[in-house]
XYZ file of C-alpha atoms in Angstrom:
664
model
C 138.333 122.967 105.602
C 140.009 120.261 107.749
C 138.842 116.655 107.710
C 139.133 114.121 110.534
C 141.828 111.466 109.815
C 139.303 108.664 109.110
C 137.397 110.865 106.596
C 140.640 111.948 104.925
C 141.766 108.337 104.474
C 138.281 107.421 103.162
C 138.447 110.296 100.657
C 141.936 109.228 99.546
C 140.664 105.680 99.024
C 137.742 106.904 96.894
C 140.059 109.053 94.734
C 142.556 106.191 94.401
C 139.822 103.745 93.295
C 138.473 106.320 90.860
C 141.902 106.922 89.258
C 142.467 103.170 88.950
C 139.056 102.800 87.288
C 139.931 105.296 84.535
C 143.493 103.859 84.126
C 145.114 107.218 84.869
C 148.604 105.721 85.124
C 148.468 104.320 81.582
C 147.246 107.661 80.206
C 149.991 109.584 82.039
C 152.656 107.224 80.644
C 151.339 107.787 77.093
C 151.371 111.587 77.463
C 154.823 111.500 79.080
C 156.307 109.420 76.239
C 154.738 111.710 73.629
C 155.958 114.892 75.394
C 159.509 113.541 75.723
C 159.495 112.597 71.990
C 158.362 116.094 71.012
C 161.159 117.635 73.073
C 163.915 115.530 71.425
C 165.139 118.436 69.262
C 168.291 120.586 68.948
C 166.804 123.195 71.309
C 165.658 120.711 73.867
C 165.285 121.763 77.466
C 164.453 119.976 80.680
C 160.774 118.980 81.049
C 159.146 120.864 83.948
C 156.084 119.846 85.940
C 154.144 122.798 84.481
C 154.942 121.609 80.915
C 153.692 118.160 81.745
C 150.442 119.489 83.306
C 149.829 121.605 80.181
C 150.298 118.489 78.038
C 147.763 116.583 80.173
C 145.319 119.478 79.835
C 145.756 119.649 76.033
C 144.946 115.973 75.718
C 141.763 116.459 77.799
C 142.890 114.009 80.515
C 142.242 116.487 83.360
C 138.843 117.488 81.943
C 137.804 113.816 81.657
C 138.905 113.130 85.210
C 137.034 116.143 86.613
C 133.924 115.259 84.613
C 133.938 111.759 86.074
C 134.528 113.111 89.569
C 131.546 115.439 89.060
C 129.481 112.365 88.138
C 130.383 110.784 91.485
C 129.364 113.949 93.303
C 126.021 113.911 91.494
C 125.596 110.313 92.605
C 126.397 111.367 96.160
C 123.891 114.206 96.023
C 121.060 111.914 95.063
C 121.910 109.293 97.656
C 119.471 110.570 100.241
C 117.452 107.702 101.629
C 114.289 109.609 102.406
C 113.003 112.107 99.876
C 115.209 114.315 97.742
C 114.299 117.460 95.885
C 116.480 120.344 94.705
C 115.969 123.478 96.727
C 115.292 125.714 93.718
C 112.357 124.593 91.540
C 111.680 125.962 88.076
C 110.028 129.344 87.777
C 106.571 128.214 86.685
C 105.559 126.085 89.667
C 106.145 125.929 93.381
C 107.383 122.783 95.116
C 105.838 123.146 98.574
C 107.494 120.005 99.984
C 111.109 121.069 99.503
C 113.669 118.776 101.083
C 117.263 119.874 101.384
C 119.572 117.290 99.863
C 121.815 115.369 102.179
C 125.258 114.404 100.958
C 126.242 110.825 101.585
C 129.615 109.159 101.675
C 130.084 106.475 99.048
C 131.769 103.474 100.576
C 134.027 101.936 97.885
C 133.657 98.560 99.612
C 129.862 98.548 99.131
C 128.048 97.989 95.855
C 125.645 100.713 94.646
C 123.202 100.975 91.760
C 123.096 104.399 90.096
C 119.696 104.772 88.440
C 119.170 107.701 86.094
C 115.887 108.781 84.548
C 116.856 110.469 81.277
C 113.469 111.883 80.288
C 109.916 110.905 79.424
C 107.957 110.667 76.199
C 104.594 109.542 74.796
C 102.516 110.886 77.708
C 99.738 111.341 75.158
C 97.174 112.653 77.636
C 99.218 115.880 77.650
C 99.757 116.054 73.886
C 97.651 119.196 73.421
C 98.955 121.049 76.472
C 100.788 124.298 75.603
C 104.167 125.032 77.186
C 103.655 126.874 80.488
C 104.572 130.550 80.514
C 107.121 131.804 83.068
C 105.319 132.470 86.340
C 102.271 130.433 85.311
C 101.084 127.759 87.737
C 100.836 124.385 85.996
C 100.276 120.691 86.722
C 103.405 118.702 87.566
C 104.752 115.144 87.497
C 106.761 113.793 90.442
C 108.493 110.406 90.350
C 108.877 108.409 93.585
C 111.156 105.368 93.990
C 111.429 102.623 96.594
C 114.193 100.022 96.721
C 115.201 97.817 99.660
C 114.080 100.162 102.447
C 115.267 103.322 100.628
C 112.905 105.967 99.279
C 113.550 108.795 96.815
C 111.626 111.653 95.223
C 112.390 113.571 92.036
C 111.877 117.292 91.668
C 108.452 118.129 90.189
C 108.438 118.932 86.454
C 105.639 120.460 84.331
C 103.243 117.919 82.786
C 103.913 117.526 79.063
C 103.856 114.925 76.317
C 107.635 114.702 76.798
C 108.150 115.684 80.459
C 111.633 116.809 81.482
C 112.030 114.049 84.090
C 115.817 113.937 84.434
C 117.067 112.730 87.773
C 119.689 110.477 89.322
C 119.284 108.202 92.359
C 122.017 106.285 94.185
C 120.579 103.002 95.492
C 122.523 100.888 97.967
C 122.366 97.196 97.093
C 123.174 96.116 100.656
C 121.284 98.468 102.925
C 121.888 98.396 106.697
C 119.728 95.673 108.150
C 119.119 94.031 104.762
C 121.567 91.381 103.619
C 125.242 91.247 104.558
C 125.718 94.996 104.777
C 129.422 94.794 105.577
C 130.286 92.728 102.509
C 130.627 93.678 98.845
C 127.671 92.246 96.911
C 128.907 89.964 94.136
C 127.049 88.988 90.953
C 125.713 85.710 92.398
C 124.259 87.296 95.531
C 122.719 90.129 93.484
C 121.146 87.608 91.098
C 119.181 86.148 94.018
C 117.859 89.598 95.055
C 114.362 89.707 93.600
C 113.470 93.075 95.201
C 112.301 95.338 92.363
C 112.673 99.108 92.109
C 109.134 100.434 92.602
C 108.349 103.506 90.470
C 105.286 105.599 91.391
C 104.408 108.541 89.141
C 102.139 111.189 90.687
C 100.445 114.098 88.922
C 99.741 117.203 91.021
C 97.247 119.654 89.509
C 97.111 123.431 89.946
C 94.928 123.138 93.075
C 97.465 120.722 94.706
C 95.230 117.660 94.152
C 97.257 114.495 93.519
C 96.486 111.688 91.082
C 98.199 108.317 90.673
C 99.390 108.044 87.057
C 101.372 104.805 87.161
C 102.845 102.198 89.514
C 105.623 100.089 87.961
C 107.987 97.402 89.290
C 111.399 97.397 87.561
C 113.603 94.285 87.633
C 117.044 95.914 87.689
C 119.078 92.686 87.358
C 119.547 93.083 83.574
C 122.523 95.311 84.492
C 124.347 92.193 85.759
C 124.814 91.004 82.153
C 125.639 94.421 80.653
C 129.150 95.323 79.469
C 130.888 97.732 81.903
C 127.935 97.082 84.265
C 125.971 99.832 82.512
C 122.750 99.628 80.509
C 120.058 101.961 79.161
C 116.513 101.069 78.072
C 112.936 102.366 77.793
C 110.321 101.560 80.439
C 106.657 101.615 79.387
C 104.496 102.819 82.256
C 100.923 101.541 82.286
C 97.914 103.341 83.741
C 96.140 102.325 86.949
C 92.749 100.887 87.882
C 90.436 100.554 84.879
C 93.280 101.901 82.679
C 95.883 99.354 83.817
C 96.112 97.910 80.281
C 96.554 101.351 78.666
C 100.082 102.844 78.361
C 100.497 106.095 80.325
C 103.919 107.026 78.942
C 107.546 105.945 78.516
C 110.608 106.701 80.670
C 114.204 106.277 79.485
C 116.171 104.662 82.312
C 119.918 104.111 82.695
C 121.382 101.683 85.252
C 125.019 101.484 86.342
C 126.652 99.382 89.047
C 129.369 101.052 91.087
C 132.009 99.665 91.403
C 131.499 97.691 88.150
C 131.479 93.900 88.263
C 134.825 92.231 87.453
C 132.923 89.489 85.597
C 129.455 89.905 84.155
C 126.793 87.181 84.039
C 125.308 85.891 80.807
C 121.830 87.099 79.855
C 120.633 83.449 79.781
C 121.455 82.986 83.479
C 119.443 86.068 84.431
C 116.413 85.154 82.289
C 116.498 81.580 83.697
C 116.549 82.927 87.279
C 113.627 85.270 86.541
C 111.694 82.479 84.867
C 112.224 80.158 87.865
C 111.032 82.858 90.268
C 107.906 83.462 88.170
C 107.159 79.740 87.990
C 107.582 79.304 91.759
C 105.293 82.268 92.463
C 102.681 81.069 89.937
C 102.668 77.561 91.452
C 102.210 78.900 94.993
C 99.389 81.179 93.827
C 97.733 78.299 91.922
C 97.826 76.007 94.966
C 96.422 78.783 97.181
C 93.595 79.414 94.707
C 92.696 75.687 94.717
C 92.683 75.733 98.542
C 90.624 78.980 98.685
C 87.939 77.507 96.378
C 87.655 74.402 98.560
C 87.540 76.535 101.745
C 84.787 78.730 100.225
C 82.665 75.661 99.324
C 82.949 74.455 102.926
C 81.961 77.911 104.227
C 78.811 77.981 102.054
C 77.806 74.515 103.282
C 77.646 75.763 106.913
C 74.477 77.778 106.204
C 72.927 79.172 102.979
C 72.877 82.780 104.318
C 76.714 82.800 104.234
C 76.429 83.455 100.487
C 75.316 87.058 101.180
C 78.070 87.874 103.710
C 80.881 90.196 102.665
C 83.794 87.733 102.718
C 86.703 89.276 100.809
C 89.518 86.787 100.081
C 91.128 88.559 97.092
C 91.380 92.239 96.123
C 92.747 94.021 93.037
C 95.633 96.464 93.436
C 96.197 99.613 91.341
C 97.656 97.513 88.499
C 94.604 95.230 88.315
C 96.493 92.306 89.932
C 94.387 90.040 92.176
C 96.138 89.430 95.502
C 95.017 87.807 98.788
C 93.816 90.536 101.159
C 96.226 89.320 103.863
C 99.155 90.420 101.659
C 98.065 94.080 102.043
C 98.859 93.946 105.788
C 102.395 93.673 107.189
C 104.007 94.427 110.544
C 105.100 98.059 110.094
C 107.263 99.814 112.678
C 107.471 103.591 112.428
C 110.710 103.990 114.407
C 110.761 107.387 116.126
C 108.183 108.900 113.760
C 105.101 107.753 115.685
C 104.968 107.267 119.443
C 101.771 105.303 120.135
C 98.883 103.389 118.526
C 96.617 106.421 118.982
C 99.114 108.731 117.315
C 99.337 106.184 114.472
C 95.528 106.336 114.134
C 95.702 110.140 114.022
C 98.382 110.019 111.298
C 96.358 107.602 109.130
C 93.226 109.739 109.500
C 95.134 112.764 108.115
C 95.637 110.996 104.779
C 92.681 112.139 102.701
C 89.805 109.813 101.823
C 89.032 109.427 98.130
C 87.358 106.576 96.310
C 89.128 105.168 93.249
C 88.191 107.272 90.203
C 85.878 105.574 87.702
C 84.950 106.675 84.187
C 81.161 106.689 83.768
C 78.603 105.140 86.114
C 78.326 101.580 87.356
C 79.126 101.881 91.050
C 82.367 101.684 92.984
C 85.682 100.903 91.253
C 87.506 98.047 92.990
C 91.054 99.152 93.869
C 93.196 98.489 96.934
C 96.516 100.342 96.615
C 100.001 99.112 97.460
C 101.341 101.001 100.474
C 103.935 102.902 98.394
C 101.295 104.196 95.962
C 98.986 105.167 98.856
C 101.711 107.086 100.717
C 103.008 108.895 97.611
C 99.524 109.950 96.570
C 98.646 110.990 100.120
C 95.059 109.765 99.834
C 93.092 106.587 99.231
C 89.948 104.609 99.989
C 88.855 103.203 103.365
C 90.601 99.861 102.642
C 93.968 101.616 102.134
C 93.550 103.464 105.432
C 92.453 100.344 107.313
C 95.327 98.131 106.062
C 97.904 100.854 106.915
C 96.459 101.398 110.399
C 96.340 97.649 111.043
C 99.994 97.314 109.918
C 101.056 100.110 112.301
C 99.017 98.657 115.202
C 100.704 95.279 114.666
C 104.035 97.117 114.780
C 103.044 98.498 118.203
C 102.478 94.914 119.410
C 98.681 94.945 119.304
C 96.424 92.071 118.253
C 94.949 93.954 115.279
C 92.707 92.920 112.366
C 91.032 94.600 109.406
C 87.237 94.161 109.393
C 85.330 94.086 106.090
C 81.613 94.772 106.306
C 79.042 97.518 105.783
C 77.960 100.825 107.283
C 74.475 102.354 107.135
C 72.461 101.724 103.932
C 74.635 98.693 103.153
C 77.669 100.738 101.993
C 80.777 98.473 101.989
C 83.411 99.619 104.475
C 86.661 98.545 106.163
C 87.862 99.418 109.673
C 90.283 98.048 112.285
C 89.601 95.863 115.322
C 91.978 95.264 118.244
C 91.599 92.605 120.950
C 92.821 93.219 124.494
C 94.314 90.485 126.673
C 91.145 90.755 128.820
C 88.979 89.939 125.784
C 87.838 93.538 125.221
C 87.138 94.491 121.593
C 87.893 98.004 120.285
C 86.949 99.298 116.838
C 89.198 101.959 115.241
C 87.767 104.081 112.423
C 90.819 104.686 110.230
C 89.254 107.683 108.432
C 88.621 109.679 111.640
C 90.788 108.010 114.363
C 87.625 107.535 116.464
C 87.611 104.537 118.827
C 84.549 102.517 119.881
C 84.267 99.837 122.551
C 82.233 96.845 121.362
C 79.782 95.140 123.703
C 77.619 92.524 121.967
C 73.867 92.420 122.487
C 72.595 89.135 123.945
C 69.659 88.046 121.692
C 68.552 85.452 124.283
C 68.285 87.958 127.166
C 64.822 88.724 128.657
C 62.955 91.568 126.864
C 63.338 94.036 129.746
C 67.019 93.273 130.446
C 69.272 96.319 129.808
C 71.281 95.980 126.569
C 74.308 98.047 125.484
C 73.617 100.749 122.894
C 76.156 100.630 120.056
C 77.883 103.965 119.345
C 79.762 102.767 116.258
C 78.491 103.310 112.684
C 79.083 99.716 111.512
C 76.162 97.445 110.594
C 77.552 94.088 109.399
C 80.916 92.309 109.394
C 81.685 89.512 106.926
C 85.334 88.732 107.640
C 88.423 89.880 109.560
C 92.073 89.421 108.607
C 95.643 90.480 109.283
C 99.049 89.462 107.883
C 98.736 85.816 108.963
C 95.066 85.186 109.784
C 91.845 85.167 107.757
C 88.511 84.493 109.492
C 85.012 84.463 107.984
C 81.970 85.202 110.130
C 79.776 82.082 110.263
C 77.474 83.219 113.079
C 73.701 83.133 112.326
C 73.675 86.935 111.912
C 76.475 89.122 110.559
C 75.104 92.196 112.422
C 78.043 93.767 114.298
C 75.948 94.439 117.434
C 75.201 90.689 117.742
C 78.693 89.436 116.831
C 80.928 87.760 119.367
C 84.580 88.217 118.378
C 85.827 84.974 119.904
C 88.145 83.916 117.068
C 89.104 80.611 118.705
C 85.474 79.415 118.551
C 85.209 77.562 115.204
C 81.403 77.566 115.347
C 81.473 81.376 115.122
C 84.503 82.030 112.873
C 85.856 79.824 110.085
C 89.625 80.248 109.772
C 91.829 79.723 106.738
C 94.955 77.621 107.121
C 97.814 79.812 108.412
C 100.287 77.710 106.427
C 98.350 78.316 103.192
C 98.274 82.075 103.874
C 101.973 82.122 104.752
C 102.845 80.492 101.413
C 101.554 83.533 99.470
C 101.423 86.407 101.997
C 104.552 86.167 104.164
C 107.349 88.643 103.231
C 109.611 87.024 100.643
C 107.206 84.115 100.040
C 106.649 85.066 96.383
C 108.313 87.559 94.041
C 104.907 88.995 93.106
C 104.484 90.646 96.542
C 105.444 94.331 96.549
C 108.041 95.169 99.231
C 107.023 97.262 102.236
C 108.383 100.838 102.165
C 109.432 102.655 105.354
C 107.612 105.797 106.458
C 109.404 109.058 105.626
C 110.054 111.711 108.245
C 108.373 115.065 107.515
C 110.369 117.667 105.600
C 107.983 120.550 106.348
C 108.886 123.124 108.987
C 105.655 123.396 111.050
C 106.440 126.912 112.342
C 107.211 128.275 108.867
C 104.118 126.576 107.372
C 101.944 127.980 110.193
C 103.301 131.511 109.757
C 102.845 131.440 105.986
C 99.255 130.203 106.155
C 98.399 132.693 108.923
C 99.690 135.618 106.832
C 97.594 134.426 103.887
C 94.484 134.099 106.088
C 94.996 137.632 107.479
C 95.249 139.000 103.952
C 92.055 137.190 102.863
C 90.114 138.404 105.917
C 91.284 142.016 105.360
C 90.338 141.899 101.663
C 86.931 140.368 102.451
C 86.195 143.095 105.021
C 87.422 145.781 102.608
C 84.797 144.592 100.101
C 82.188 145.165 102.853
C 83.597 148.673 103.590
C 84.821 147.510 106.989
C 88.173 148.385 108.554
C 90.341 145.597 109.992
C 92.306 146.032 113.227
C 94.284 142.980 114.386
C 94.910 142.123 118.022
C 98.244 140.263 118.004
C 98.073 139.397 121.697
C 94.651 137.777 121.326
C 95.912 135.885 118.252
C 98.794 134.483 120.300
C 96.447 133.334 123.079
C 94.500 131.181 120.601
C 97.570 128.904 120.204
C 96.941 127.015 123.446
C 93.394 126.148 122.341
C 94.572 124.809 118.975
C 97.290 122.773 120.679
C 94.697 121.293 123.070
C 92.381 120.397 120.169
C 95.156 118.465 118.385
C 96.219 116.733 121.605
C 92.630 115.623 122.154
C 92.442 114.227 118.592
C 95.705 112.344 119.204
C 95.107 110.942 122.676
C 91.363 111.206 123.242
C 92.084 113.208 126.417
C 90.951 116.838 126.738
C 93.271 119.160 128.669
C 94.404 122.800 128.797
C 90.976 124.316 128.203
C 90.817 125.983 131.643
C 94.047 127.940 131.063
C 92.812 129.122 127.652
C 89.481 130.327 129.060
C 91.224 132.137 131.903
C 93.657 133.885 129.508
C 90.790 135.026 127.254
C 88.844 136.434 130.214
C 91.884 138.517 131.155
C 92.378 139.706 127.549
C 88.750 140.757 127.008
C 87.802 143.908 128.994
C 84.539 144.261 130.906
C 81.640 145.205 128.669
C 83.246 143.439 125.660
C 82.098 140.272 123.891
C 84.445 137.492 122.704
C 83.619 135.063 119.895
C 85.822 132.252 118.586
C 85.508 129.709 115.787
C 88.012 126.802 115.400
C 88.082 124.629 112.270
C 90.234 121.720 111.089
C 91.633 120.959 107.599
C 93.867 118.341 105.968
C 95.352 120.778 103.413
C 97.290 124.077 103.400
C 95.433 125.898 100.620
C 94.441 129.251 102.160
C 91.756 130.206 99.609
C 90.030 126.814 99.810
C 90.107 126.943 103.605
C 88.747 130.503 103.762
C 85.910 129.690 101.332
C 84.961 126.693 103.525
C 85.075 128.819 106.688
C 82.737 131.454 105.234
C 80.119 128.771 104.618
C 79.692 128.550 108.399
C 77.384 131.273 109.761
C 79.425 131.346 113.021
C 82.663 132.082 111.161
C 81.026 134.594 108.832
C 79.646 136.411 111.896
C 83.204 136.803 113.252
C 84.901 137.718 109.952
C 82.169 140.257 109.088
C 81.819 141.568 112.655
C 80.470 145.129 112.967
C 80.404 147.128 116.182
C 82.309 149.419 118.470
C 86.027 148.851 119.069
C 86.139 145.632 116.999
C 89.424 143.731 117.220
C 90.061 140.618 115.118
C 92.394 137.675 115.677
C 93.357 134.610 113.652
C 95.760 131.835 114.585
C 96.978 128.942 112.447
C 98.766 125.838 113.739
C 100.112 123.247 111.309
C 100.940 119.931 113.008
C 103.206 117.838 110.791
C 103.265 114.019 110.772
C 105.235 111.448 108.740
C 104.871 111.679 104.944
C 104.197 115.438 105.395
C 100.622 114.640 106.442
C 99.281 117.810 108.051
C 96.664 118.592 110.658
C 95.820 122.258 110.050
C 93.915 124.097 112.772
C 92.620 127.631 112.174
C 90.839 129.737 114.765
C 89.099 133.022 114.006
C 88.156 135.283 116.911
C 86.910 138.798 117.608
C 86.198 141.011 120.574
C 84.012 144.097 120.525
C 82.198 146.440 122.907
C 78.618 145.377 123.465
C 76.235 148.209 122.640
C 72.595 147.760 123.639
């Protein structure tokens, strides 16, 4: 295999640096002197190159060198900046989101952090679980990492008290676009980098449901004071939500800087730096809390009814930490992964909706997730969806805000609002991607004057916010239909100081703010996923009909024709524009002979579990009528289209159809 000249010189440089690191010249001199001494006898002969190589091999020099080179290759393998997972999982579970590893070139002039997870222990919730048998489907743990705009994923391992989480990740200290990427990071510059490594541990059960086990921020800078720039320690992972004070388990973590630092820092310097950062963050948070209390007192003095409005200034994250709600929104650009605000709304709506789990009764558990935890889990509450959609809309240059209020029956809810340059107000429901135009009702209009009828499901709004603005509704009524969203009018909306918000919510303002991860491109092949699910659906339909003593004859041509309808349905969900239906209807008319009847049933899912989907379909009498169709010359068709979005979020469309001769 030939290499281009620049790659060859880069490879030579890497090998040269590696040999210098292990002091190969000194070792060769020692072996040479020893070999020459041994050959100083009466029957001495000239020392050949082969003799010398054998001597190096006997001393284990070559083995050591190859072992170390293998280590570098392992580091290269795990240097993928999106998600990485070996292509061959263990026999007793299936990793459906396989990503082929990308090799990366290690630049010897750039500093890297090699983070190894060497195993887990004390996951006591799984103490009684037996070892899975070969071929048995079992629950798995997957570890996700985020560091300075780089994201990683471990291979899934079976859940156990001591899970076999053993993985290596190569983290670039100076990532392109962050810091001085062309310069070697020295100890002083790395000391000032307060970006943590964010660990998110996800449990996936046998039915592919995900659960957030732990979310942990690791300060990696202890490696700066470690001899040989290498250290190993145990990390205690805590639970989430109501269990945030309960240990979930322990991971053994090894950190190594490559190339190693010529001079290490003292542990006192690092602890002093960390202490200063904590003090600065605590002081900023204290001053903001003092300001927020004063602002709230002023808001209550405007009118007594303000006490009952849903004004949310702080919210707890998955670790039970209270943070200003504005810190959950950032300007997020999706690069080439999403093309428009409406496509962004469609993507967010494909992330499943699930309220934070709570043990026992007592109402809703308060938990707003960090973006990394929300994306890794693939589902969250309405607040998680709304803050992500607002962040993406801001990235597309829109004037977007999160609204906090209620829906019918006073159920608390969050959605997104955008303001046009013409003053128009649009509501975006982040759970469904539906859009609603807001036209306020004029309470002072004559009784017979025509008033707009609201189509949105929202009842009240207490406050709106984004990454740099927080506004509380101080209008006489907080009913959405009566609200005027004129944010410059201080008699309608009371604003918080932008400077005060910036002190605790702007990126880099405090070390307590979690960094914003980038979106990951999908690793699923939509055609392969569609084919697989379609084969499974055909099998399930055939088996179901067999139980009813019915034969199954498939019409492949009719199945193919259903594709255009499914594509049109997804396009309509994405853009709000319906198109392509005429061509589909015309094609079906041609495919169905005179005297025959055609029936079709489309349905949409957010998952790729064939059995779950089929069971849901059969609950519809229309679908059951098609699947269980009896008659003359019955032909069945099924088509599956999987549309893949960032983070492997899937829109799954399935259409069942049949044609048969009508017999009176």
